[in-house]
Amino acid sequence: MIKPSITQELYDTIYFNLEKMNYTVYEKLPEEDVPYPFIVMGPIHKRHRNLKTAIGVICDVDIDVWGDSESRFSVDSIIDEIDSVTRINTNSWKFIKRINESDCQILHDNSTDRDLLHGVMSLVFESR
């Protein structure tokens, strides 16, 4: 059995934890109409960090929260709940969130015939 990479393990853990929190989660924007709000897991970017005795890993994780104009409170609550997570433990790794480098915002999206809200989360985690 092939061991998953550090980024795949982090992605899977976040994905499954969001599902356990009873959120609807997708790996990409759904092509069919689905009820709002929902979450789309975005890309993960891995960077290396030189330490005195080892090389650390920093992972930038993008998460998008989508809602319609009636679900503003839900979108904001979902973002707040996800943003409150400061530690993630996977099977092989421990991650701590770099709060000063993470960012969340809610944008209005009018690229469709509906007025949508797009919560954009850029979270940064460091392996321990």
mmCIF file of C-alpha atoms in Angstrom:
data_model
loop_
_atom_site.group_PDB
_atom_site.id
_atom_site.type_symbol
_atom_site.label_atom_id
_atom_site.label_comp_id
_atom_site.label_asym_id
_atom_site.label_seq_id
_atom_site.Cartn_x
_atom_site.Cartn_y
_atom_site.Cartn_z
ATOM 1 C CA MET A 1 0.000 0.000 0.000
ATOM 2 C CA ILE A 2 1.347 3.418 -0.970
ATOM 3 C CA LYS A 3 1.574 5.900 1.878
ATOM 4 C CA PRO A 4 -0.208 9.184 1.058
ATOM 5 C CA SER A 5 1.874 12.337 0.731
ATOM 6 C CA ILE A 6 1.787 14.954 3.475
ATOM 7 C CA THR A 7 -0.463 17.185 1.349
ATOM 8 C CA GLN A 8 -2.854 14.351 0.475
ATOM 9 C CA GLU A 9 -3.105 13.346 4.126
ATOM 10 C CA LEU A 10 -3.876 16.943 5.156
ATOM 11 C CA TYR A 11 -6.426 17.347 2.317
ATOM 12 C CA ASP A 12 -8.195 14.087 3.191
ATOM 13 C CA THR A 13 -8.293 14.908 6.907
ATOM 14 C CA ILE A 14 -9.783 18.373 6.308
ATOM 15 C CA TYR A 15 -12.277 16.962 3.778
ATOM 16 C CA PHE A 16 -13.490 14.188 6.087
ATOM 17 C CA ASN A 17 -13.622 16.500 9.118
ATOM 18 C CA LEU A 18 -15.819 18.930 7.167
ATOM 19 C CA GLU A 19 -18.120 16.057 6.229
ATOM 20 C CA LYS A 20 -18.251 14.980 9.902
ATOM 21 C CA MET A 21 -19.374 18.542 10.698
ATOM 22 C CA ASN A 22 -22.352 17.829 8.365
ATOM 23 C CA TYR A 23 -21.228 20.164 5.583
ATOM 24 C CA THR A 24 -21.654 19.311 1.921
ATOM 25 C CA VAL A 25 -18.139 19.164 0.473
ATOM 26 C CA TYR A 26 -16.984 18.847 -3.147
ATOM 27 C CA GLU A 27 -13.569 18.504 -4.739
ATOM 28 C CA LYS A 28 -14.607 20.890 -7.536
ATOM 29 C CA LEU A 29 -17.560 23.132 -8.314
ATOM 30 C CA PRO A 30 -20.578 20.918 -9.000
ATOM 31 C CA GLU A 31 -21.883 21.054 -12.558
ATOM 32 C CA GLU A 32 -25.501 20.413 -11.554
ATOM 33 C CA ASP A 33 -27.645 22.577 -9.300
ATOM 34 C CA VAL A 34 -27.071 21.749 -5.647
ATOM 35 C CA PRO A 35 -28.490 23.339 -2.505
ATOM 36 C CA TYR A 36 -26.569 26.156 -0.843
ATOM 37 C CA PRO A 37 -24.423 26.500 1.159
ATOM 38 C CA PHE A 38 -21.668 24.084 0.167
ATOM 39 C CA ILE A 39 -17.884 23.858 0.398
ATOM 40 C CA VAL A 40 -15.344 23.269 -2.358
ATOM 41 C CA MET A 41 -11.883 22.069 -1.379
ATOM 42 C CA GLY A 42 -9.300 23.975 -3.358
ATOM 43 C CA PRO A 43 -5.647 23.308 -4.050
ATOM 44 C CA ILE A 44 -2.911 22.735 -1.505
ATOM 45 C CA HIS A 45 0.489 24.326 -2.001
ATOM 46 C CA LYS A 46 3.459 22.776 -0.183
ATOM 47 C CA ARG A 47 6.535 24.806 0.791
ATOM 48 C CA HIS A 48 9.665 23.692 2.606
ATOM 49 C CA ARG A 49 11.100 25.484 5.597
ATOM 50 C CA ASN A 50 14.704 25.051 6.681
ATOM 51 C CA LEU A 51 15.114 24.393 10.374
ATOM 52 C CA LYS A 52 18.348 23.844 12.305
ATOM 53 C CA THR A 53 18.101 20.068 12.344
ATOM 54 C CA ALA A 54 15.385 19.266 9.807
ATOM 55 C CA ILE A 55 13.276 20.535 6.955
ATOM 56 C CA GLY A 56 9.754 21.568 7.897
ATOM 57 C CA VAL A 57 6.724 21.697 5.642
ATOM 58 C CA ILE A 58 4.215 24.526 5.306
ATOM 59 C CA CYS A 59 0.938 23.825 3.483
ATOM 60 C CA ASP A 60 -1.326 26.530 2.084
ATOM 61 C CA VAL A 61 -4.901 25.207 1.878
ATOM 62 C CA ASP A 62 -7.641 26.961 -0.103
ATOM 63 C CA ILE A 63 -11.265 26.352 0.868
ATOM 64 C CA ASP A 64 -14.250 27.999 -0.845
ATOM 65 C CA VAL A 65 -17.656 28.352 0.782
ATOM 66 C CA TRP A 66 -20.544 29.075 -1.589
ATOM 67 C CA GLY A 67 -23.980 30.377 -0.691
ATOM 68 C CA ASP A 68 -26.845 32.363 -2.141
ATOM 69 C CA SER A 69 -27.939 35.763 -0.888
ATOM 70 C CA GLU A 70 -30.338 34.142 1.615
ATOM 71 C CA SER A 71 -27.544 32.126 3.248
ATOM 72 C CA ARG A 72 -25.208 34.958 4.297
ATOM 73 C CA PHE A 73 -25.440 33.961 7.966
ATOM 74 C CA SER A 74 -24.686 30.306 7.139
ATOM 75 C CA VAL A 75 -21.697 31.192 4.942
ATOM 76 C CA ASP A 76 -20.283 33.430 7.666
ATOM 77 C CA SER A 77 -20.875 30.761 10.355
ATOM 78 C CA ILE A 78 -19.203 28.053 8.272
ATOM 79 C CA ILE A 79 -16.161 30.248 7.639
ATOM 80 C CA ASP A 80 -15.954 31.142 11.316
ATOM 81 C CA GLU A 81 -16.152 27.485 12.381
ATOM 82 C CA ILE A 82 -13.484 26.362 9.891
ATOM 83 C CA ASP A 83 -11.266 29.332 10.770
ATOM 84 C CA SER A 84 -11.432 28.462 14.477
ATOM 85 C CA VAL A 85 -9.525 25.210 13.854
ATOM 86 C CA THR A 86 -5.924 25.799 14.921
ATOM 87 C CA ARG A 87 -4.593 22.238 15.008
ATOM 88 C CA ILE A 88 -5.052 19.252 12.724
ATOM 89 C CA ASN A 89 -3.746 15.783 13.458
ATOM 90 C CA THR A 90 -3.557 13.288 10.617
ATOM 91 C CA ASN A 91 -2.412 9.666 10.840
ATOM 92 C CA SER A 92 1.242 10.616 10.389
ATOM 93 C CA TRP A 93 1.494 14.372 10.936
ATOM 94 C CA LYS A 94 0.585 17.152 13.328
ATOM 95 C CA PHE A 95 -0.215 20.574 11.906
ATOM 96 C CA ILE A 96 -0.602 23.922 13.585
ATOM 97 C CA LYS A 97 -2.296 26.825 11.843
ATOM 98 C CA ARG A 98 -0.217 29.923 11.192
ATOM 99 C CA ILE A 99 -2.901 32.393 12.200
ATOM 100 C CA ASN A 100 -1.004 35.503 11.113
ATOM 101 C CA GLU A 101 -0.679 34.131 7.555
ATOM 102 C CA SER A 102 -4.230 32.796 7.117
ATOM 103 C CA ASP A 103 -6.950 34.876 5.487
ATOM 104 C CA CYS A 104 -10.739 34.726 5.064
ATOM 105 C CA GLN A 105 -13.107 36.949 3.113
ATOM 106 C CA ILE A 106 -16.639 36.928 1.694
ATOM 107 C CA LEU A 107 -17.142 38.236 -1.829
ATOM 108 C CA HIS A 108 -20.289 38.894 -3.836
ATOM 109 C CA ASP A 109 -20.330 36.859 -7.034
ATOM 110 C CA ASN A 110 -22.573 37.857 -9.930
ATOM 111 C CA SER A 111 -21.096 35.534 -12.554
ATOM 112 C CA THR A 112 -24.401 33.618 -12.715
ATOM 113 C CA ASP A 113 -28.029 34.708 -12.907
ATOM 114 C CA ARG A 114 -28.178 34.474 -9.088
ATOM 115 C CA ASP A 115 -26.567 36.740 -6.521
ATOM 116 C CA LEU A 116 -24.072 34.464 -4.778
ATOM 117 C CA LEU A 117 -21.721 34.764 -1.838
ATOM 118 C CA HIS A 118 -18.239 33.319 -2.189
ATOM 119 C CA GLY A 119 -16.297 32.759 0.999
ATOM 120 C CA VAL A 120 -12.602 32.481 0.211
ATOM 121 C CA MET A 121 -10.353 30.917 2.821
ATOM 122 C CA SER A 122 -6.579 30.701 2.500
ATOM 123 C CA LEU A 123 -5.325 28.750 5.494
ATOM 124 C CA VAL A 124 -1.657 28.095 6.266
ATOM 125 C CA PHE A 125 -0.579 25.074 8.300
ATOM 126 C CA GLU A 126 2.892 24.118 9.481
ATOM 127 C CA SER A 127 3.871 20.513 10.149
ATOM 128 C CA ARG A 128 5.198 19.644 13.595
#
